[in-house]
Amino acid sequence: MATTERFFERLRIERGASFSLATFDPGDTCGVEISKKEAHTRLAEEWLTRLTQLQERLWAQDRWAILVILQGMDAAGKDGVIKHVMSGVNPQGCQVTSFKVPSAEELDHDFLWRTTRALPERGRIGIFNRSYYEEVLVVRVHPTALARQKLPPRLVGPDIWRQRFEDIAAFERYLTRNGTVVLKFFLHLSRQEQRRRFLERLETPEKRWKFALGDVVERRHWNDYMSAYEDMIRHTASAHAPWFVVPADHKWFARLVVAATLVTALESLELEFPVVDEAQGAELEEARRQLLAE
Ligand code: ATP
Ligand code: MG
Protein backbone atom coordinates (compact mmCIF):
# COMPACT_ATOMS: atom_id res chain seq x y z
CA MET A 1 0.00 0.00 0.00
CA ALA A 2 2.71 2.45 0.99
CA THR A 3 4.52 1.92 -2.30
CA THR A 4 1.33 2.41 -4.28
CA GLU A 5 0.67 5.67 -2.47
CA ARG A 6 4.19 6.90 -3.15
CA PHE A 7 4.16 6.15 -6.84
CA PHE A 8 1.49 8.65 -7.72
CA GLU A 9 2.93 11.55 -5.72
CA ARG A 10 5.00 12.43 -8.77
CA LEU A 11 1.83 12.61 -10.88
CA ARG A 12 0.20 15.18 -8.63
CA ILE A 13 0.59 18.75 -9.91
CA GLU A 14 -0.12 21.48 -7.38
CA ARG A 15 1.92 24.25 -8.90
CA GLY A 16 1.79 24.63 -12.60
CA ALA A 17 4.34 27.38 -13.22
CA SER A 18 7.09 25.09 -14.44
CA PHE A 19 4.90 22.22 -15.65
CA SER A 20 6.04 20.49 -18.81
CA LEU A 21 3.99 17.70 -20.34
CA ALA A 22 7.06 16.36 -22.15
CA THR A 23 8.46 15.09 -18.85
CA PHE A 24 5.50 12.72 -18.47
CA ASP A 25 5.51 9.43 -20.32
CA PRO A 26 2.04 8.05 -21.21
CA GLY A 27 3.49 4.54 -21.07
CA ASP A 28 4.91 4.94 -17.57
CA THR A 29 3.88 2.59 -14.79
CA CYS A 30 5.97 4.39 -12.16
CA GLY A 31 7.90 1.26 -11.28
CA VAL A 32 4.80 -0.82 -10.58
CA GLU A 33 5.58 -4.13 -12.25
CA ILE A 34 2.59 -6.38 -12.04
CA SER A 35 0.53 -8.24 -14.60
CA LYS A 36 -2.85 -6.97 -15.80
CA LYS A 37 -4.47 -9.75 -13.81
CA GLU A 38 -2.63 -8.83 -10.63
CA ALA A 39 -3.56 -5.20 -11.18
CA HIS A 40 -7.20 -6.18 -11.48
CA THR A 41 -7.05 -8.11 -8.22
CA ARG A 42 -5.21 -5.32 -6.47
CA LEU A 43 -7.73 -2.78 -7.66
CA ALA A 44 -10.62 -4.84 -6.37
CA GLU A 45 -9.15 -6.17 -3.16
CA GLU A 46 -7.12 -3.26 -2.00
CA TRP A 47 -8.49 -0.03 -3.39
CA LEU A 48 -12.13 -0.66 -4.16
CA THR A 49 -12.78 -2.26 -0.78
CA ARG A 50 -11.43 0.84 0.91
CA LEU A 51 -13.34 3.08 -1.45
CA THR A 52 -16.61 1.35 -0.58
CA GLN A 53 -16.01 1.83 3.14
CA LEU A 54 -14.96 5.45 2.78
CA GLN A 55 -17.91 6.32 0.60
CA GLU A 56 -20.30 4.95 3.20
CA ARG A 57 -18.83 7.36 5.72
CA LEU A 58 -18.86 10.23 3.27
CA TRP A 59 -22.56 9.62 2.73
CA ALA A 60 -23.37 9.15 6.42
CA GLN A 61 -21.46 12.23 7.46
CA ASP A 62 -23.06 14.37 4.76
CA ARG A 63 -20.57 17.25 4.95
CA TRP A 64 -18.08 16.89 2.12
CA ALA A 65 -18.71 16.38 -1.60
CA ILE A 66 -16.15 14.97 -4.04
CA LEU A 67 -15.86 16.23 -7.59
CA VAL A 68 -13.83 14.02 -9.90
CA ILE A 69 -12.99 15.60 -13.24
CA LEU A 70 -11.88 13.33 -16.07
CA GLN A 71 -10.25 14.84 -19.11
CA GLY A 72 -8.40 13.19 -21.96
CA MET A 73 -8.29 12.67 -25.69
CA ASP A 74 -10.74 10.28 -27.36
CA ALA A 75 -10.09 6.66 -26.35
CA ALA A 76 -7.98 7.76 -23.37
CA GLY A 77 -10.08 5.48 -21.18
CA LYS A 78 -12.43 7.82 -19.32
CA ASP A 79 -15.36 5.43 -19.65
CA GLY A 80 -13.26 2.50 -18.44
CA VAL A 81 -12.12 4.42 -15.37
CA ILE A 82 -15.71 5.24 -14.51
CA LYS A 83 -16.84 1.67 -15.02
CA HIS A 84 -14.05 0.00 -13.08
CA VAL A 85 -13.20 2.46 -10.33
CA MET A 86 -16.79 3.29 -9.55
CA SER A 87 -17.78 -0.36 -9.38
CA GLY A 88 -16.75 -0.07 -5.73
CA VAL A 89 -19.26 2.63 -5.01
CA ASN A 90 -22.91 2.57 -3.98
CA PRO A 91 -24.81 4.04 -6.97
CA GLN A 92 -26.94 6.10 -4.61
CA GLY A 93 -23.96 8.13 -3.52
CA CYS A 94 -22.49 8.69 -6.93
CA GLN A 95 -23.47 10.59 -10.06
CA VAL A 96 -21.82 10.74 -13.48
CA THR A 97 -22.36 13.61 -15.90
CA SER A 98 -20.98 13.57 -19.45
CA PHE A 99 -20.47 16.89 -21.15
CA LYS A 100 -20.95 16.99 -24.90
CA VAL A 101 -21.13 19.81 -27.43
CA PRO A 102 -23.23 22.50 -25.68
CA SER A 103 -26.92 22.77 -26.58
CA ALA A 104 -28.62 25.99 -27.72
CA GLU A 105 -29.92 26.52 -24.20
CA GLU A 106 -26.48 26.02 -22.70
CA LEU A 107 -24.92 28.46 -25.17
CA ASP A 108 -27.34 31.09 -23.91
CA HIS A 109 -25.59 31.03 -20.54
CA ASP A 110 -22.12 31.61 -19.13
CA PHE A 111 -19.78 28.68 -19.64
CA LEU A 112 -19.92 27.39 -16.08
CA TRP A 113 -23.70 27.28 -15.96
CA ARG A 114 -24.26 23.76 -17.18
CA THR A 115 -21.57 22.30 -14.95
CA THR A 116 -22.72 24.17 -11.86
CA ARG A 117 -26.10 22.50 -12.14
CA ALA A 118 -24.47 19.09 -12.12
CA LEU A 119 -22.25 19.56 -9.06
CA PRO A 120 -22.42 16.78 -6.46
CA GLU A 121 -24.38 17.33 -3.27
CA ARG A 122 -22.74 16.87 0.13
CA GLY A 123 -22.11 13.23 0.87
CA ARG A 124 -21.76 12.31 -2.79
CA ILE A 125 -19.11 11.65 -5.38
CA GLY A 126 -19.78 13.46 -8.65
CA ILE A 127 -17.88 12.52 -11.77
CA PHE A 128 -17.54 14.86 -14.70
CA ASN A 129 -16.80 12.93 -17.87
CA ARG A 130 -15.29 16.00 -19.60
CA SER A 131 -16.05 19.28 -17.93
CA TYR A 132 -15.75 23.06 -18.08
CA TYR A 133 -12.13 22.39 -19.03
CA GLU A 134 -13.37 21.73 -22.57
CA GLU A 135 -13.77 25.51 -22.66
CA VAL A 136 -9.98 25.90 -22.79
CA LEU A 137 -9.36 22.75 -24.84
CA VAL A 138 -11.68 21.97 -27.75
CA VAL A 139 -12.93 25.57 -27.78
CA ARG A 140 -9.35 26.83 -27.95
CA VAL A 141 -8.32 24.38 -30.65
CA HIS A 142 -11.40 25.23 -32.75
CA PRO A 143 -12.07 28.98 -33.03
CA THR A 144 -15.47 28.17 -34.59
CA ALA A 145 -16.57 26.71 -31.24
CA LEU A 146 -15.81 30.01 -29.54
CA ALA A 147 -17.64 31.90 -32.27
CA ARG A 148 -20.80 29.87 -31.47
CA GLN A 149 -20.78 31.02 -27.85
CA LYS A 150 -22.61 34.29 -28.52
CA LEU A 151 -20.24 36.33 -26.38
CA PRO A 152 -20.39 40.09 -26.89
CA PRO A 153 -17.57 40.73 -29.40
CA ARG A 154 -15.78 43.28 -27.25
CA LEU A 155 -15.27 40.60 -24.58
CA VAL A 156 -13.47 38.26 -26.93
CA GLY A 157 -9.79 39.10 -27.24
CA PRO A 158 -6.41 37.44 -27.00
CA ASP A 159 -6.73 37.40 -23.20
CA ILE A 160 -9.75 35.17 -23.20
CA TRP A 161 -7.89 31.94 -22.27
CA ARG A 162 -6.02 33.58 -19.41
CA GLN A 163 -9.32 34.99 -18.18
CA ARG A 164 -10.98 31.58 -18.36
CA PHE A 165 -8.11 30.02 -16.40
CA GLU A 166 -8.57 32.70 -13.76
CA ASP A 167 -12.31 32.19 -13.58
CA ILE A 168 -11.96 28.42 -13.37
CA ALA A 169 -9.34 28.70 -10.63
CA ALA A 170 -11.56 31.11 -8.68
CA PHE A 171 -14.56 28.81 -9.13
CA GLU A 172 -12.61 25.82 -7.83
CA ARG A 173 -11.36 27.87 -4.90
CA TYR A 174 -14.99 28.73 -4.11
CA LEU A 175 -16.05 25.08 -4.36
CA THR A 176 -13.29 23.88 -2.04
CA ARG A 177 -14.15 26.59 0.48
CA ASN A 178 -17.68 25.23 0.50
CA GLY A 179 -16.71 21.63 1.17
CA THR A 180 -16.27 20.17 -2.31
CA VAL A 181 -13.00 18.34 -2.82
CA VAL A 182 -11.88 18.83 -6.41
CA LEU A 183 -9.71 16.13 -8.04
CA LYS A 184 -8.75 16.58 -11.67
CA PHE A 185 -7.38 13.78 -13.80
CA PHE A 186 -5.78 14.16 -17.19
CA LEU A 187 -5.63 10.72 -18.77
CA HIS A 188 -2.41 11.14 -20.69
CA LEU A 189 -2.52 8.90 -23.77
CA SER A 190 0.12 8.69 -26.51
CA ARG A 191 -0.77 9.33 -30.11
CA GLN A 192 0.39 5.83 -31.10
CA GLU A 193 -1.78 4.19 -28.44
CA GLN A 194 -4.79 6.21 -29.58
CA ARG A 195 -4.21 4.92 -33.11
CA ARG A 196 -3.98 1.36 -31.82
CA ARG A 197 -7.24 1.75 -29.85
CA PHE A 198 -9.06 3.34 -32.81
CA LEU A 199 -7.98 0.48 -35.07
CA GLU A 200 -9.09 -2.02 -32.46
CA ARG A 201 -12.49 -0.32 -32.32
CA LEU A 202 -12.79 -0.49 -36.09
CA GLU A 203 -11.69 -4.09 -36.30
CA THR A 204 -13.73 -5.54 -33.43
CA PRO A 205 -17.46 -5.83 -34.21
CA GLU A 206 -18.54 -5.22 -30.58
CA LYS A 207 -16.40 -2.09 -30.39
CA ARG A 208 -17.20 -0.51 -33.75
CA TRP A 209 -20.07 1.56 -32.36
CA LYS A 210 -17.59 3.42 -30.17
CA PHE A 211 -15.81 4.84 -33.17
CA ALA A 212 -16.91 8.28 -34.37
CA LEU A 213 -15.64 9.57 -37.71
CA GLY A 214 -14.92 12.93 -36.10
CA ASP A 215 -12.37 11.27 -33.84
CA VAL A 216 -9.88 10.94 -36.72
CA VAL A 217 -10.36 14.62 -37.52
CA GLU A 218 -9.63 15.66 -33.91
CA ARG A 219 -6.54 13.48 -33.98
CA ARG A 220 -5.06 15.73 -36.65
CA HIS A 221 -5.01 18.52 -34.07
CA TRP A 222 -3.01 16.41 -31.63
CA ASN A 223 -0.20 18.92 -31.06
CA ASP A 224 -2.63 21.80 -30.55
CA TYR A 225 -4.48 19.74 -27.99
CA MET A 226 -1.28 18.86 -26.15
CA SER A 227 -0.27 22.54 -25.99
CA ALA A 228 -3.74 23.43 -24.75
CA TYR A 229 -3.58 20.71 -22.07
CA GLU A 230 -0.16 21.86 -20.96
CA ASP A 231 -1.20 25.49 -20.71
CA MET A 232 -4.38 24.50 -18.89
CA ILE A 233 -2.45 22.52 -16.26
CA ARG A 234 0.09 25.32 -15.86
CA HIS A 235 -2.64 27.79 -15.05
CA THR A 236 -5.15 25.75 -13.10
CA ALA A 237 -3.10 23.37 -10.96
CA SER A 238 -3.27 24.40 -7.31
CA ALA A 239 -2.87 22.88 -3.88
CA HIS A 240 -6.64 22.96 -3.32
CA ALA A 241 -7.53 21.60 -6.78
CA PRO A 242 -4.54 19.61 -8.07
CA TRP A 243 -4.19 18.01 -11.47
CA PHE A 244 -3.10 14.39 -11.73
CA VAL A 245 -1.30 13.55 -14.94
CA VAL A 246 -2.23 9.90 -15.27
CA PRO A 247 -0.16 7.79 -17.70
CA ALA A 248 -2.96 6.19 -19.71
CA ASP A 249 -1.35 3.88 -22.27
CA HIS A 250 -1.84 1.02 -19.80
CA LYS A 251 -5.47 0.96 -18.80
CA TRP A 252 -4.82 -1.10 -15.67
CA PHE A 253 -2.33 1.47 -14.44
CA ALA A 254 -4.57 4.47 -15.09
CA ARG A 255 -7.38 2.81 -13.14
CA LEU A 256 -5.07 2.04 -10.25
CA VAL A 257 -3.86 5.64 -10.09
CA VAL A 258 -7.37 7.10 -10.10
CA ALA A 259 -8.62 4.63 -7.48
CA ALA A 260 -5.61 5.16 -5.23
CA THR A 261 -5.85 8.94 -5.54
CA LEU A 262 -9.52 8.92 -4.70
CA VAL A 263 -8.99 6.69 -1.67
CA THR A 264 -6.11 8.82 -0.41
CA ALA A 265 -8.14 12.00 -0.78
CA LEU A 266 -11.09 10.48 1.09
CA GLU A 267 -8.83 9.16 3.84
CA SER A 268 -7.39 12.61 4.38
CA LEU A 269 -10.88 13.87 5.28
CA GLU A 270 -10.87 11.62 8.38
CA LEU A 271 -14.50 10.70 7.83
CA GLU A 272 -16.37 9.21 10.75
CA PHE A 273 -19.89 7.90 11.13
CA PRO A 274 -22.05 10.44 12.97
CA VAL A 275 -21.98 9.77 16.70
CA VAL A 276 -25.26 9.27 18.53
CA ASP A 277 -25.41 11.56 21.58
CA GLU A 278 -26.74 10.55 24.98
CA ALA A 279 -30.30 11.79 24.52
CA GLN A 280 -30.59 10.13 21.08
CA GLY A 281 -28.98 7.03 22.57
CA ALA A 282 -31.71 6.85 25.23
CA GLU A 283 -34.41 7.21 22.54
CA LEU A 284 -32.86 4.45 20.48
CA GLU A 285 -32.67 2.22 23.53
CA GLU A 286 -36.38 2.87 24.14
CA ALA A 287 -37.18 1.94 20.52
CA ARG A 288 -35.20 -1.25 20.93
CA ARG A 289 -37.03 -2.10 24.13
CA GLN A 290 -40.39 -1.61 22.41
CA LEU A 291 -39.41 -3.85 19.51
CA LEU A 292 -38.22 -6.56 21.85
CA ALA A 293 -41.48 -6.37 23.81
CA GLU A 294 -43.66 -6.98 20.69
P1 ATP B 1 -16.54 8.75 -26.23
O1 ATP B 1 -15.45 8.03 -25.51
O2 ATP B 1 -17.81 7.99 -26.22
O3 ATP B 1 -16.13 9.24 -27.56
P2 ATP B 1 -16.75 11.52 -25.55
O4 ATP B 1 -16.61 12.18 -24.24
O5 ATP B 1 -15.69 11.80 -26.55
O6 ATP B 1 -16.84 9.98 -25.27
P3 ATP B 1 -18.61 12.29 -27.54
O7 ATP B 1 -20.07 12.13 -27.60
O8 ATP B 1 -17.74 11.65 -28.53
O9 ATP B 1 -18.16 11.87 -26.07
O10 ATP B 1 -18.28 13.82 -27.64
C1 ATP B 1 -18.24 14.78 -26.77
C2 ATP B 1 -17.66 15.91 -27.61
O11 ATP B 1 -18.17 17.13 -27.09
C3 ATP B 1 -16.16 15.97 -27.50
O12 ATP B 1 -15.58 16.00 -28.76
C4 ATP B 1 -15.91 17.27 -26.78
O13 ATP B 1 -14.73 17.91 -27.18
C5 ATP B 1 -17.14 18.06 -27.11
N1 ATP B 1 -17.41 19.10 -26.11
C6 ATP B 1 -17.55 18.96 -24.78
N2 ATP B 1 -17.70 20.15 -24.18
C7 ATP B 1 -17.64 21.08 -25.15
C8 ATP B 1 -17.74 22.49 -25.17
N3 ATP B 1 -17.90 23.19 -24.06
N4 ATP B 1 -17.67 23.11 -26.37
C9 ATP B 1 -17.50 22.42 -27.50
N5 ATP B 1 -17.41 21.08 -27.55
C10 ATP B 1 -17.47 20.41 -26.41
MG1 MG C 1 -15.71 11.02 -28.52
Coordinates of C-alpha atoms and ligand atoms in Angstrom, one line a residue:
M1 CA 0.0 0.0 0.0
A2 CA 2.7 2.4 1.0
T3 CA 4.5 1.9 -2.3
T4 CA 1.3 2.4 -4.3
E5 CA 0.7 5.7 -2.5
R6 CA 4.2 6.9 -3.2
F7 CA 4.2 6.1 -6.8
F8 CA 1.5 8.6 -7.7
E9 CA 2.9 11.5 -5.7
R10 CA 5.0 12.4 -8.8
L11 CA 1.8 12.6 -10.9
R12 CA 0.2 15.2 -8.6
I13 CA 0.6 18.7 -9.9
E14 CA -0.1 21.5 -7.4
R15 CA 1.9 24.3 -8.9
G16 CA 1.8 24.6 -12.6
A17 CA 4.3 27.4 -13.2
S18 CA 7.1 25.1 -14.4
F19 CA 4.9 22.2 -15.6
S20 CA 6.0 20.5 -18.8
L21 CA 4.0 17.7 -20.3
A22 CA 7.1 16.4 -22.1
T23 CA 8.5 15.1 -18.9
F24 CA 5.5 12.7 -18.5
D25 CA 5.5 9.4 -20.3
P26 CA 2.0 8.1 -21.2
G27 CA 3.5 4.5 -21.1
D28 CA 4.9 4.9 -17.6
T29 CA 3.9 2.6 -14.8
C30 CA 6.0 4.4 -12.2
G31 CA 7.9 1.3 -11.3
V32 CA 4.8 -0.8 -10.6
E33 CA 5.6 -4.1 -12.2
I34 CA 2.6 -6.4 -12.0
S35 CA 0.5 -8.2 -14.6
K36 CA -2.9 -7.0 -15.8
K37 CA -4.5 -9.7 -13.8
E38 CA -2.6 -8.8 -10.6
A39 CA -3.6 -5.2 -11.2
H40 CA -7.2 -6.2 -11.5
T41 CA -7.1 -8.1 -8.2
R42 CA -5.2 -5.3 -6.5
L43 CA -7.7 -2.8 -7.7
A44 CA -10.6 -4.8 -6.4
E45 CA -9.2 -6.2 -3.2
E46 CA -7.1 -3.3 -2.0
W47 CA -8.5 0.0 -3.4
L48 CA -12.1 -0.7 -4.2
T49 CA -12.8 -2.3 -0.8
R50 CA -11.4 0.8 0.9
L51 CA -13.3 3.1 -1.4
T52 CA -16.6 1.4 -0.6
Q53 CA -16.0 1.8 3.1
L54 CA -15.0 5.4 2.8
Q55 CA -17.9 6.3 0.6
E56 CA -20.3 4.9 3.2
R57 CA -18.8 7.4 5.7
L58 CA -18.9 10.2 3.3
W59 CA -22.6 9.6 2.7
A60 CA -23.4 9.1 6.4
Q61 CA -21.5 12.2 7.5
D62 CA -23.1 14.4 4.8
R63 CA -20.6 17.2 4.9
W64 CA -18.1 16.9 2.1
A65 CA -18.7 16.4 -1.6
I66 CA -16.2 15.0 -4.0
L67 CA -15.9 16.2 -7.6
V68 CA -13.8 14.0 -9.9
I69 CA -13.0 15.6 -13.2
L70 CA -11.9 13.3 -16.1
Q71 CA -10.2 14.8 -19.1
G72 CA -8.4 13.2 -22.0
M73 CA -8.3 12.7 -25.7
D74 CA -10.7 10.3 -27.4
A75 CA -10.1 6.7 -26.3
A76 CA -8.0 7.8 -23.4
G77 CA -10.1 5.5 -21.2
K78 CA -12.4 7.8 -19.3
D79 CA -15.4 5.4 -19.6
G80 CA -13.3 2.5 -18.4
V81 CA -12.1 4.4 -15.4
I82 CA -15.7 5.2 -14.5
K83 CA -16.8 1.7 -15.0
H84 CA -14.0 0.0 -13.1
V85 CA -13.2 2.5 -10.3
M86 CA -16.8 3.3 -9.6
S87 CA -17.8 -0.4 -9.4
G88 CA -16.7 -0.1 -5.7
V89 CA -19.3 2.6 -5.0
N90 CA -22.9 2.6 -4.0
P91 CA -24.8 4.0 -7.0
Q92 CA -26.9 6.1 -4.6
G93 CA -24.0 8.1 -3.5
C94 CA -22.5 8.7 -6.9
Q95 CA -23.5 10.6 -10.1
V96 CA -21.8 10.7 -13.5
T97 CA -22.4 13.6 -15.9
S98 CA -21.0 13.6 -19.4
F99 CA -20.5 16.9 -21.2
K100 CA -21.0 17.0 -24.9
V101 CA -21.1 19.8 -27.4
P102 CA -23.2 22.5 -25.7
S103 CA -26.9 22.8 -26.6
A104 CA -28.6 26.0 -27.7
E105 CA -29.9 26.5 -24.2
E106 CA -26.5 26.0 -22.7
L107 CA -24.9 28.5 -25.2
D108 CA -27.3 31.1 -23.9
H109 CA -25.6 31.0 -20.5
D110 CA -22.1 31.6 -19.1
F111 CA -19.8 28.7 -19.6
L112 CA -19.9 27.4 -16.1
W113 CA -23.7 27.3 -16.0
R114 CA -24.3 23.8 -17.2
T115 CA -21.6 22.3 -14.9
T116 CA -22.7 24.2 -11.9
R117 CA -26.1 22.5 -12.1
A118 CA -24.5 19.1 -12.1
L119 CA -22.2 19.6 -9.1
P120 CA -22.4 16.8 -6.5
E121 CA -24.4 17.3 -3.3
R122 CA -22.7 16.9 0.1
G123 CA -22.1 13.2 0.9
R124 CA -21.8 12.3 -2.8
I125 CA -19.1 11.6 -5.4
G126 CA -19.8 13.5 -8.6
I127 CA -17.9 12.5 -11.8
F128 CA -17.5 14.9 -14.7
N129 CA -16.8 12.9 -17.9
R130 CA -15.3 16.0 -19.6
S131 CA -16.1 19.3 -17.9
Y132 CA -15.8 23.1 -18.1
Y133 CA -12.1 22.4 -19.0
E134 CA -13.4 21.7 -22.6
E135 CA -13.8 25.5 -22.7
V136 CA -10.0 25.9 -22.8
L137 CA -9.4 22.7 -24.8
V138 CA -11.7 22.0 -27.7
V139 CA -12.9 25.6 -27.8
R140 CA -9.4 26.8 -27.9
V141 CA -8.3 24.4 -30.6
H142 CA -11.4 25.2 -32.8
P143 CA -12.1 29.0 -33.0
T144 CA -15.5 28.2 -34.6
A145 CA -16.6 26.7 -31.2
L146 CA -15.8 30.0 -29.5
A147 CA -17.6 31.9 -32.3
R148 CA -20.8 29.9 -31.5
Q149 CA -20.8 31.0 -27.9
K150 CA -22.6 34.3 -28.5
L151 CA -20.2 36.3 -26.4
P152 CA -20.4 40.1 -26.9
P153 CA -17.6 40.7 -29.4
R154 CA -15.8 43.3 -27.3
L155 CA -15.3 40.6 -24.6
V156 CA -13.5 38.3 -26.9
G157 CA -9.8 39.1 -27.2
P158 CA -6.4 37.4 -27.0
D159 CA -6.7 37.4 -23.2
I160 CA -9.8 35.2 -23.2
W161 CA -7.9 31.9 -22.3
R162 CA -6.0 33.6 -19.4
Q163 CA -9.3 35.0 -18.2
R164 CA -11.0 31.6 -18.4
F165 CA -8.1 30.0 -16.4
E166 CA -8.6 32.7 -13.8
D167 CA -12.3 32.2 -13.6
I168 CA -12.0 28.4 -13.4
A169 CA -9.3 28.7 -10.6
A170 CA -11.6 31.1 -8.7
F171 CA -14.6 28.8 -9.1
E172 CA -12.6 25.8 -7.8
R173 CA -11.4 27.9 -4.9
Y174 CA -15.0 28.7 -4.1
L175 CA -16.0 25.1 -4.4
T176 CA -13.3 23.9 -2.0
R177 CA -14.2 26.6 0.5
N178 CA -17.7 25.2 0.5
G179 CA -16.7 21.6 1.2
T180 CA -16.3 20.2 -2.3
V181 CA -13.0 18.3 -2.8
V182 CA -11.9 18.8 -6.4
L183 CA -9.7 16.1 -8.0
K184 CA -8.7 16.6 -11.7
F185 CA -7.4 13.8 -13.8
F186 CA -5.8 14.2 -17.2
L187 CA -5.6 10.7 -18.8
H188 CA -2.4 11.1 -20.7
L189 CA -2.5 8.9 -23.8
S190 CA 0.1 8.7 -26.5
R191 CA -0.8 9.3 -30.1
Q192 CA 0.4 5.8 -31.1
E193 CA -1.8 4.2 -28.4
Q194 CA -4.8 6.2 -29.6
R195 CA -4.2 4.9 -33.1
R196 CA -4.0 1.4 -31.8
R197 CA -7.2 1.7 -29.9
F198 CA -9.1 3.3 -32.8
L199 CA -8.0 0.5 -35.1
E200 CA -9.1 -2.0 -32.5
R201 CA -12.5 -0.3 -32.3
L202 CA -12.8 -0.5 -36.1
E203 CA -11.7 -4.1 -36.3
T204 CA -13.7 -5.5 -33.4
P205 CA -17.5 -5.8 -34.2
E206 CA -18.5 -5.2 -30.6
K207 CA -16.4 -2.1 -30.4
R208 CA -17.2 -0.5 -33.8
W209 CA -20.1 1.6 -32.4
K210 CA -17.6 3.4 -30.2
F211 CA -15.8 4.8 -33.2
A212 CA -16.9 8.3 -34.4
L213 CA -15.6 9.6 -37.7
G214 CA -14.9 12.9 -36.1
D215 CA -12.4 11.3 -33.8
V216 CA -9.9 10.9 -36.7
V217 CA -10.4 14.6 -37.5
E218 CA -9.6 15.7 -33.9
R219 CA -6.5 13.5 -34.0
R220 CA -5.1 15.7 -36.7
H221 CA -5.0 18.5 -34.1
W222 CA -3.0 16.4 -31.6
N223 CA -0.2 18.9 -31.1
D224 CA -2.6 21.8 -30.6
Y225 CA -4.5 19.7 -28.0
M226 CA -1.3 18.9 -26.2
S227 CA -0.3 22.5 -26.0
A228 CA -3.7 23.4 -24.7
Y229 CA -3.6 20.7 -22.1
E230 CA -0.2 21.9 -21.0
D231 CA -1.2 25.5 -20.7
M232 CA -4.4 24.5 -18.9
I233 CA -2.5 22.5 -16.3
R234 CA 0.1 25.3 -15.9
H235 CA -2.6 27.8 -15.1
T236 CA -5.1 25.8 -13.1
A237 CA -3.1 23.4 -11.0
S238 CA -3.3 24.4 -7.3
A239 CA -2.9 22.9 -3.9
H240 CA -6.6 23.0 -3.3
A241 CA -7.5 21.6 -6.8
P242 CA -4.5 19.6 -8.1
W243 CA -4.2 18.0 -11.5
F244 CA -3.1 14.4 -11.7
V245 CA -1.3 13.5 -14.9
V246 CA -2.2 9.9 -15.3
P247 CA -0.2 7.8 -17.7
A248 CA -3.0 6.2 -19.7
D249 CA -1.3 3.9 -22.3
H250 CA -1.8 1.0 -19.8
K251 CA -5.5 1.0 -18.8
W252 CA -4.8 -1.1 -15.7
F253 CA -2.3 1.5 -14.4
A254 CA -4.6 4.5 -15.1
R255 CA -7.4 2.8 -13.1
L256 CA -5.1 2.0 -10.2
V257 CA -3.9 5.6 -10.1
V258 CA -7.4 7.1 -10.1
A259 CA -8.6 4.6 -7.5
A260 CA -5.6 5.2 -5.2
T261 CA -5.9 8.9 -5.5
L262 CA -9.5 8.9 -4.7
V263 CA -9.0 6.7 -1.7
T264 CA -6.1 8.8 -0.4
A265 CA -8.1 12.0 -0.8
L266 CA -11.1 10.5 1.1
E267 CA -8.8 9.2 3.8
S268 CA -7.4 12.6 4.4
L269 CA -10.9 13.9 5.3
E270 CA -10.9 11.6 8.4
L271 CA -14.5 10.7 7.8
E272 CA -16.4 9.2 10.7
F273 CA -19.9 7.9 11.1
P274 CA -22.0 10.4 13.0
V275 CA -22.0 9.8 16.7
V276 CA -25.3 9.3 18.5
D277 CA -25.4 11.6 21.6
E278 CA -26.7 10.5 25.0
A279 CA -30.3 11.8 24.5
Q280 CA -30.6 10.1 21.1
G281 CA -29.0 7.0 22.6
A282 CA -31.7 6.8 25.2
E283 CA -34.4 7.2 22.5
L284 CA -32.9 4.4 20.5
E285 CA -32.7 2.2 23.5
E286 CA -36.4 2.9 24.1
A287 CA -37.2 1.9 20.5
R288 CA -35.2 -1.3 20.9
R289 CA -37.0 -2.1 24.1
Q290 CA -40.4 -1.6 22.4
L291 CA -39.4 -3.9 19.5
L292 CA -38.2 -6.6 21.9
A293 CA -41.5 -6.4 23.8
E294 CA -43.7 -7.0 20.7
Ligands
ATP1 P1 -16.5 8.7 -26.2 O1 -15.4 8.0 -25.5 O2 -17.8 8.0 -26.2 O3 -16.1 9.2 -27.6 P2 -16.7 11.5 -25.6 O4 -16.6 12.2 -24.2 O5 -15.7 11.8 -26.6 O6 -16.8 10.0 -25.3 P3 -18.6 12.3 -27.5 O7 -20.1 12.1 -27.6 O8 -17.7 11.7 -28.5 O9 -18.2 11.9 -26.1 O10 -18.3 13.8 -27.6 C1 -18.2 14.8 -26.8 C2 -17.7 15.9 -27.6 O11 -18.2 17.1 -27.1 C3 -16.2 16.0 -27.5 O12 -15.6 16.0 -28.8 C4 -15.9 17.3 -26.8 O13 -14.7 17.9 -27.2 C5 -17.1 18.1 -27.1 N1 -17.4 19.1 -26.1 C6 -17.5 19.0 -24.8 N2 -17.7 20.1 -24.2 C7 -17.6 21.1 -25.1 C8 -17.7 22.5 -25.2 N3 -17.9 23.2 -24.1 N4 -17.7 23.1 -26.4 C9 -17.5 22.4 -27.5 N5 -17.4 21.1 -27.6 C10 -17.5 20.4 -26.4
MG2 MG -15.7 11.0 -28.5

